[in-house]
XYZ file of C-alpha atoms in Angstrom:
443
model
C 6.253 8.294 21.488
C 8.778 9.116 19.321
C 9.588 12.277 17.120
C 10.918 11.251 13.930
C 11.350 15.042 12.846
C 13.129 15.892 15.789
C 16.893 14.042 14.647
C 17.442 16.146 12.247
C 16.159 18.116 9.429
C 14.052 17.175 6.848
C 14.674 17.925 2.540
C 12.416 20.281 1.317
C 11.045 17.734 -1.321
C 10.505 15.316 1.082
C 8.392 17.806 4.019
C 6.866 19.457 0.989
C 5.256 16.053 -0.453
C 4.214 15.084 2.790
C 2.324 18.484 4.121
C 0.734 18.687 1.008
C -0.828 15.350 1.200
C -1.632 16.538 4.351
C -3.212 19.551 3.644
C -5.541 17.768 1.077
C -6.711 15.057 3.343
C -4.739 12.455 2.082
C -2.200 9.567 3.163
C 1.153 10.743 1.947
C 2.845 8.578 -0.726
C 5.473 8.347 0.672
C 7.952 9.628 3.563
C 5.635 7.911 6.112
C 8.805 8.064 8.482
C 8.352 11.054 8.953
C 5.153 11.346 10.681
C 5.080 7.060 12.055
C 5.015 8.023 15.876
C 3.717 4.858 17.383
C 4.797 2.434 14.975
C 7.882 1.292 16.788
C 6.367 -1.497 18.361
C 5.735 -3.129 15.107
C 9.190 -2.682 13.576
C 11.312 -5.320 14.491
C 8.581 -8.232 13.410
C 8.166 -6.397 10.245
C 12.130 -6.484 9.695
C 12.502 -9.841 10.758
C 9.913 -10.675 8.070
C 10.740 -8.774 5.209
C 14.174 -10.529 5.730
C 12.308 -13.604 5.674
C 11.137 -12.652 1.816
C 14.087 -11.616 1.015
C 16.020 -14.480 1.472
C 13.488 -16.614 -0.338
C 10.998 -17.477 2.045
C 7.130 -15.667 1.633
C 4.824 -13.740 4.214
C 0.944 -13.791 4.615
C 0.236 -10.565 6.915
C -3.272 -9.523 8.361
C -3.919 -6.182 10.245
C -7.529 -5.113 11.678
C -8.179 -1.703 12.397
C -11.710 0.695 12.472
C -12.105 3.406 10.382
C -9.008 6.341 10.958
C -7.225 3.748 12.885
C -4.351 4.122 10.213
C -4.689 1.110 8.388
C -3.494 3.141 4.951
C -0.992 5.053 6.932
C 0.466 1.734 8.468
C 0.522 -0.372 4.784
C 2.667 2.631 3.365
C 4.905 3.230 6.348
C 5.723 -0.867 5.691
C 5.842 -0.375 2.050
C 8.758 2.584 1.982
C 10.642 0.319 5.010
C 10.386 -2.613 2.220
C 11.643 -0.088 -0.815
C 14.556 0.556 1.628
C 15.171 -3.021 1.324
C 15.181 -3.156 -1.934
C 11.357 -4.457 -2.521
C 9.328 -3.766 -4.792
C 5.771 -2.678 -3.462
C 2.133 -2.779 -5.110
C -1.101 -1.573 -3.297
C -3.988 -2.852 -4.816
C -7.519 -1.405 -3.286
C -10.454 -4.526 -3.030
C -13.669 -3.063 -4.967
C -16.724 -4.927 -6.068
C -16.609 -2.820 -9.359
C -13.007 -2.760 -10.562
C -10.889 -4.848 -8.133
C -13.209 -8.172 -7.454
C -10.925 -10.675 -5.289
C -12.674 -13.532 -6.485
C -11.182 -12.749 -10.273
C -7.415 -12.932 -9.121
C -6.082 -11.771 -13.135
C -8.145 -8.326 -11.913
C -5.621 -7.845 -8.837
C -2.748 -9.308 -11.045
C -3.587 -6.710 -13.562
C -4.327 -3.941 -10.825
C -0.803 -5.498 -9.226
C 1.323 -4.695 -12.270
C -0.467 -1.282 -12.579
C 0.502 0.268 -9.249
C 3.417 -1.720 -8.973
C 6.672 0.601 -7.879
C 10.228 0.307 -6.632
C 12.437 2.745 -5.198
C 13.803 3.591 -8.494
C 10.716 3.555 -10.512
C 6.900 5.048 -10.309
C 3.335 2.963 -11.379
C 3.917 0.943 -13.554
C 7.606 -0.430 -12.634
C 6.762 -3.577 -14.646
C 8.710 -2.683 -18.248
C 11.719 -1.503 -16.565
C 11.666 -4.202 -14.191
C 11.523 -6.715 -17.478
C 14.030 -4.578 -19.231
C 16.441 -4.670 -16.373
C 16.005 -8.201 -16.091
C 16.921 -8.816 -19.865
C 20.286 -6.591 -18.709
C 21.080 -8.761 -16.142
C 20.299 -12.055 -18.439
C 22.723 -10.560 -20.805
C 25.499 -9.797 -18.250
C 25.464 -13.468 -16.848
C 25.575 -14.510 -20.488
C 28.671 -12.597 -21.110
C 29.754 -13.391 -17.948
C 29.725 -17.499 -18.688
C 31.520 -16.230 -21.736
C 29.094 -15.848 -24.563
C 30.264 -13.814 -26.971
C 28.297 -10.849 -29.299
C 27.202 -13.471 -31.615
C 25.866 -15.721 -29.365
C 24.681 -13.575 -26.903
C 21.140 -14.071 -28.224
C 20.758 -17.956 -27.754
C 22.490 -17.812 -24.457
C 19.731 -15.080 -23.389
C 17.190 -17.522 -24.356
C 19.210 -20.009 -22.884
C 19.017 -18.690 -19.431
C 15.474 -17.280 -19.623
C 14.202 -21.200 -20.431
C 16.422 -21.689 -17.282
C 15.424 -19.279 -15.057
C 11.754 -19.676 -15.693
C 11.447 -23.498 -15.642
C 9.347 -23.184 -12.470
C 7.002 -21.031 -13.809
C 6.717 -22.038 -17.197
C 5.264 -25.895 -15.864
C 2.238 -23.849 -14.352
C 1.846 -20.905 -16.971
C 4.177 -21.430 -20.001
C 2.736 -18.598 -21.418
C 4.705 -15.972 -19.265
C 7.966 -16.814 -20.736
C 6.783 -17.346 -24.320
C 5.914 -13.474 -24.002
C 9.067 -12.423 -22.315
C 10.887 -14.140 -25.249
C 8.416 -11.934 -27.859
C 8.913 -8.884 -25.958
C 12.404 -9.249 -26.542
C 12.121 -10.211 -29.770
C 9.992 -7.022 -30.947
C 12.481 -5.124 -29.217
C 15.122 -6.557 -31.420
C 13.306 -5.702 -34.606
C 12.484 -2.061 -33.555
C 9.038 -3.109 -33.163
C 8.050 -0.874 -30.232
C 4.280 -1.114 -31.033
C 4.353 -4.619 -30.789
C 6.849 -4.602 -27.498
C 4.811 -2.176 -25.861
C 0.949 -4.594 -26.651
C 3.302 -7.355 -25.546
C 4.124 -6.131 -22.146
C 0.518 -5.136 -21.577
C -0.654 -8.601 -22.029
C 2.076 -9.465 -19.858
C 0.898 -7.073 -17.450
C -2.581 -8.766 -17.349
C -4.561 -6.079 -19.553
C -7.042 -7.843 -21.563
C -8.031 -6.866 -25.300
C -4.776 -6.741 -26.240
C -4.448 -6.431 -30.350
C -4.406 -10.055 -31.856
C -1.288 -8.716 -33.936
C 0.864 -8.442 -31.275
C -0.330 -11.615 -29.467
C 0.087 -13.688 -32.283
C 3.580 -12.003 -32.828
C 4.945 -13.152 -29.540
C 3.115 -16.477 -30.071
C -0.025 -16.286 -27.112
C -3.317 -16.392 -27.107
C -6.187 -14.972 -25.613
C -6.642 -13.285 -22.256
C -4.900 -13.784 -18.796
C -7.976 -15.557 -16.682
C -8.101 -16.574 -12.684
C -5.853 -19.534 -12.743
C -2.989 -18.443 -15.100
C -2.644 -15.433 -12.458
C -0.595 -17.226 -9.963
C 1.503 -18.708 -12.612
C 2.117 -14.771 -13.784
C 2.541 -13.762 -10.087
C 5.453 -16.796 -9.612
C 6.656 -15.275 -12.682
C 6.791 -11.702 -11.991
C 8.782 -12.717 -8.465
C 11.397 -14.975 -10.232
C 11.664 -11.317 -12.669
C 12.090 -9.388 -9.838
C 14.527 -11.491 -8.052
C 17.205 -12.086 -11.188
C 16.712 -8.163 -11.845
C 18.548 -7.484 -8.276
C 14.938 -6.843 -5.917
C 14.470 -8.428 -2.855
C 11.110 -9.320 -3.400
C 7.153 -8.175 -3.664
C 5.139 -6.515 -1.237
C 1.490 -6.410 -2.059
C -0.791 -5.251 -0.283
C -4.671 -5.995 -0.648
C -6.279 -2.802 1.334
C -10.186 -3.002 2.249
C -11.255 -6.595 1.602
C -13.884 -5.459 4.223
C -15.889 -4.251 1.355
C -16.469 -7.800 -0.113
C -19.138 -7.928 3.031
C -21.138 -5.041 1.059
C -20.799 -7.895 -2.554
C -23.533 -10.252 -3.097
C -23.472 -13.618 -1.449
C -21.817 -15.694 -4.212
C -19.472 -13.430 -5.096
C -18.837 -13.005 -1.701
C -18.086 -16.352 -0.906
C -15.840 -17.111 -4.347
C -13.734 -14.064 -2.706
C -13.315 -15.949 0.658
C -12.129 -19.318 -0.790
C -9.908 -17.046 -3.352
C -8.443 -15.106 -0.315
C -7.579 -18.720 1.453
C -6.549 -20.180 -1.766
C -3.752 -17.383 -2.179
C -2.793 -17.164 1.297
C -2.096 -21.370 1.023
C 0.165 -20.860 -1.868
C 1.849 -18.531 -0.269
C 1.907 -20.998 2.817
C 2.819 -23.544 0.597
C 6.022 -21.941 -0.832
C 5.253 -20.960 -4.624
C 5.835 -17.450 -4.109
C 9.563 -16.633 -2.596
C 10.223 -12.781 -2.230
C 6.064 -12.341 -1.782
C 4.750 -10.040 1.425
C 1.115 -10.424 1.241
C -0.296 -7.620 3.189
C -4.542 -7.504 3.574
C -6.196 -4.984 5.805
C -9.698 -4.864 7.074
C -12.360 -3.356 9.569
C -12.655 -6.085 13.138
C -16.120 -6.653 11.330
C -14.863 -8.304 8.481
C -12.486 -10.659 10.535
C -14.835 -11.326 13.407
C -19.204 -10.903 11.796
C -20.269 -13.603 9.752
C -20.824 -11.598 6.656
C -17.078 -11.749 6.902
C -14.075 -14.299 7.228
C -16.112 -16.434 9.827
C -18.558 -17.341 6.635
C -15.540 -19.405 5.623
C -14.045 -21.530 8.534
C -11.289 -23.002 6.883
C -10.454 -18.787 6.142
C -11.386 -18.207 9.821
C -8.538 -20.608 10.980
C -5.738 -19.490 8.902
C -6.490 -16.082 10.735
C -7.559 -16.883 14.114
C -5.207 -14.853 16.517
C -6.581 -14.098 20.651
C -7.348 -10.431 21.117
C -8.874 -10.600 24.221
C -5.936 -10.180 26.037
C -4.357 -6.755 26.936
C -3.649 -4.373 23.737
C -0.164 -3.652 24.742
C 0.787 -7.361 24.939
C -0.338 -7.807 20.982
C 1.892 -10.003 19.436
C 3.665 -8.761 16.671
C 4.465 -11.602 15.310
C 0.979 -12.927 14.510
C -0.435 -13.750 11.378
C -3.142 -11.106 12.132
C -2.167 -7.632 14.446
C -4.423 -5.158 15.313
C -4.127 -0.986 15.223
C -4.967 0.744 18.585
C -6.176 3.680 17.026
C -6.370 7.262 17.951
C -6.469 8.489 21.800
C -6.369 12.523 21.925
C -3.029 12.091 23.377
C -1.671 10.177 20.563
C -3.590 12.572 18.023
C -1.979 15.591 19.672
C 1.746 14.149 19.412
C 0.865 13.486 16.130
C 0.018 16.707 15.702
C 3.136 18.465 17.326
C 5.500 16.015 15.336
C 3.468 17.462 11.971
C 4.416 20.933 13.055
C 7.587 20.471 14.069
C 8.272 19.436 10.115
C 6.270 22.633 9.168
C 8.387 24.669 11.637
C 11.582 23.176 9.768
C 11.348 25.049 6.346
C 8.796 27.964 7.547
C 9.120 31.208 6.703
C 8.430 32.357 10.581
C 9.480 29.031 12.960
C 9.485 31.173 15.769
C 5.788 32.854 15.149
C 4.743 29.351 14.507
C 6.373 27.342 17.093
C 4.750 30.039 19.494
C 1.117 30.616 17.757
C 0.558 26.703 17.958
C 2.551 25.577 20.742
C 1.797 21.923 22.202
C -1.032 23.599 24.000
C -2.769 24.638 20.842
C -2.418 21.395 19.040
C -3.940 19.909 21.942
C -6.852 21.681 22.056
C -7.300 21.489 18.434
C -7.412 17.596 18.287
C -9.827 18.023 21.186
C -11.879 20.239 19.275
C -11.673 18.026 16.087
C -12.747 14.968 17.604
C -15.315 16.204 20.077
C -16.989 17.480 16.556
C -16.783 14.161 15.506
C -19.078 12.824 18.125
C -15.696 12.329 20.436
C -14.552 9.550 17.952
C -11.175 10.181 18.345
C -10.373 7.191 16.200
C -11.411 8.304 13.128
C -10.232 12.433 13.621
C -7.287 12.281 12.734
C -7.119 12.839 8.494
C -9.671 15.654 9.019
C -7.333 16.832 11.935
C -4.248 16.851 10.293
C -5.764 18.834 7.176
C -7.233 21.437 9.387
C -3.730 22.105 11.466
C -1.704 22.676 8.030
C -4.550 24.245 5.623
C -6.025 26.053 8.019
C -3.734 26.760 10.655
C -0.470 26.695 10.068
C -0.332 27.869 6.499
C -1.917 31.137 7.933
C 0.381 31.709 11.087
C 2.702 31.134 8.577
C 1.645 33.839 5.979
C 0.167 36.205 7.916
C 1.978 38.175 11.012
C -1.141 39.412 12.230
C -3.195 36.258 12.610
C -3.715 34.632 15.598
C -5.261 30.850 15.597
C -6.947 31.586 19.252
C -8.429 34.957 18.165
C -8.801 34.734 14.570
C -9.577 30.959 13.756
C -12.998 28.517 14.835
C -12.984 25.428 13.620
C -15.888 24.339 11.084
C -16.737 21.127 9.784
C -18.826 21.071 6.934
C -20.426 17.736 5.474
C -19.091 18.227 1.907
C -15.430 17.981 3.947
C -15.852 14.414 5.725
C -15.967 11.111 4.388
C -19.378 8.961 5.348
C -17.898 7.671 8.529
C -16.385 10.909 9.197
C -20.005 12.255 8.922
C -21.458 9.302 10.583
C -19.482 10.278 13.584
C -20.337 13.782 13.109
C -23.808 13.388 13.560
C -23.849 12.219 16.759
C -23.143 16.005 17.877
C -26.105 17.314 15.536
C -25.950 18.207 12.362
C -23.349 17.497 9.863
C -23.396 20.572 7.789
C -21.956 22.664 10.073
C -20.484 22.537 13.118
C -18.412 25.226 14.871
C -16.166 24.862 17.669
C -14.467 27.856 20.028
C -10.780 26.892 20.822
């Protein structure tokens, strides 16, 4: 595999946001590079179709993994390759409670929320808008408008730009224009209620809304009209595109059955428009468990769904295609945990106050035995060790070799899992070595 950390070294923000992600349990935000040993198999088909959104075309993506497989890990790797590019990149999480698939202006709303670019943190969408308006008033000036007329040629070219949109959801562009307009005045209250509404938030003050001249709230249908929008926004304002990704739609097999079955038919319904062309610049990214593509509770409760997604994976893992409209995460093996592991250390060993102490204290040999020792307490689940892994080597470990010249990880250090630490299928997993309170491990 390779070592991404071992080319050269790494900035100090950069290592520091990722360790202490890390050494929380979590998926790093961001510098996913860093640590994507494995990944290289996937990178060409990824490039060839983020270059296929960027150049106007649209991508429906599916990838199946279990539990730990690195499903999160995999969707934010892709999403900083796609900022690289110039994207910009939501990741919107499927929930019964706040993110229902089935209402689509909830995941347009929770789209414009999380919604990011290189340049800009949740929520990108105002200075996406506002950078749009720039660029609408540079071509204006560039077709030689002057001062005085720069605001009907504005208008001019936003009526142009958004013709497409505004026969399916006329409503986006009557905002823009009273965003702009609010703006104008020095009206920031209203500019700011305006954007929300644009944004999808409902309960927006009927003020503002009758100010830019729309009404009521954004509902299921008008949200692909908003999404066509927000791409066409994105486009003029210099991005390449959208990446969005839709992570664990597996949990619509835990909704009730109707609900369940008005997510389905909204899941195929997007993935045809996207299919169909409406959305150039759009990467649609979903992820889910092998249960929710394959058990009946799942996509096979929809056939039409089942189609657009059927892809063979009974043939060899290592001749996956790519490609595919659905690919599939190995997961875990304790050899691929363990260079995992050695590639995390290597970062720590970069900016650490003793490299050689640490480099020595947990040599390759050391991390080896600790992802043994992690997922043999996990009921040798390998797949699904390797967040709680990862948190253990840096909290535990290597922050101590680090910090204390007397400690030594073989003498001083036994691993403990306790159940308030794991997630349920972490504990799940647990269990099958006894209980999941405690469990201690010589290494």
């Amino acid at each position: 595999m390779n070592n991404p950390v071992a080319a050269g070294s790494v900035g100090a923000v950069r290592r520091r946001t990722v360790l202490d992600a890390l050494r929380r349990g979590a998926v790093p935000e961001s510098g996913l590079d860093l640590l994507a040993t494995g990944l290289d198999r996937f990178e060409q088909a990824i490039d060839g179709e983020l270059e296929t959104a960027a150049t106007g075309g649209s991508v429906f993506k599916a990838v199946r993994g279990e539990y730990g497989s690195g499903k999160t890990f995999f969707t934010r790797w892709l999403g900083e390759r796609a900022k690289r590019r110039n994207f910009a990149v939501a990741e919107v999480q499927v929930s019964e409670t706040e993110t229902p698939l089935h209402k689509l202006e909830t995941v347009y709303r929770r789209l414009t929320e999380r919604l990011t670019t290189a340049s800009f943190p949740p929520s990108a969408l105002r200075p996406v808008v506002d950078a749009w308006f720039y660029a609408l008033e540079e071509d204006a000036l560039d077709d030689g408008a002057g001062q005085d007329q720069l605001r009907a040629a504005v208008d001019r070219l936003l009526t142009a730009r958004l013709a497409d949109v505004s026969r399916h959801a006329p409503a986006f562009a009557t905002a823009l224009r009273g965003y702009r307009q609010a703006l104008q005045a020095g009206d920031e209250a209203t500019a700011a209620a305006v954007m929300s509404w644009l944004g999808g938030q409902p309960h927006v003050a009927a003020a503002a809304r009758r100010a830019a001249g729309v009404r009521g709230d954004l509902d299921h249908f008008g949200a692909f009209g908003f999404l066509q929008g927000l791409l066409t926004v994105l486009r003029d304002s210099g991005h390449a595109g959208l990446v969005l990704v839709l992570d664990e739609v597996e949990t619509l097999q835990r909704v009730r059955s109707d609900a369940r079955d008005k997510a389905l038919n909204a899941l195929r319904q997007l993935i045809d428009e996207v299919h169909s062309g409406r959305f150039p610049g759009l990467y649609l990214l979903i992820t889910g468990t092998p249960a929710f593509y394959d058990g009946q509770q799942g996509v096979q409760r929809l056939p039409p769904l089942a189609q657009r997604l059927a892809t063979d994976f009974t043939t060899d893992p290592r001749f996956d295609n790519p490609r595919a409209v659905q690919v599939r995460l190995p997961g875990f093996t304790t050899g691929s945990l363990t260079s995992l592991g050695a590639t995390v250390r290597d970062l720590y060993v970069q900016r650490s106050a003793a490299p050689e102490r640490v480099g020595s204290l947990v040599d390759d040999a050391y991390v080896a035995d600790l992802a043994g020792a992690v997922g043999g307490a996990l009921g040798s689940k390998v797949g699904v060790a390797p967040r709680v892994f990862l948190k253990k080597l840096v909290g535990d470990v290597l922050d101590r070799v680090d910090q204390f010249p007397d400690f030594d990880p073989r003498a001083h250090y036994r691993l403990t899992l306790r159940g308030g630490d794991l997630t349920d299928v972490e504990r799940n997993a647990a269990a099958l070595t006894g209980s999941a309170d405690e469990i201690e491990l010589e290494l």
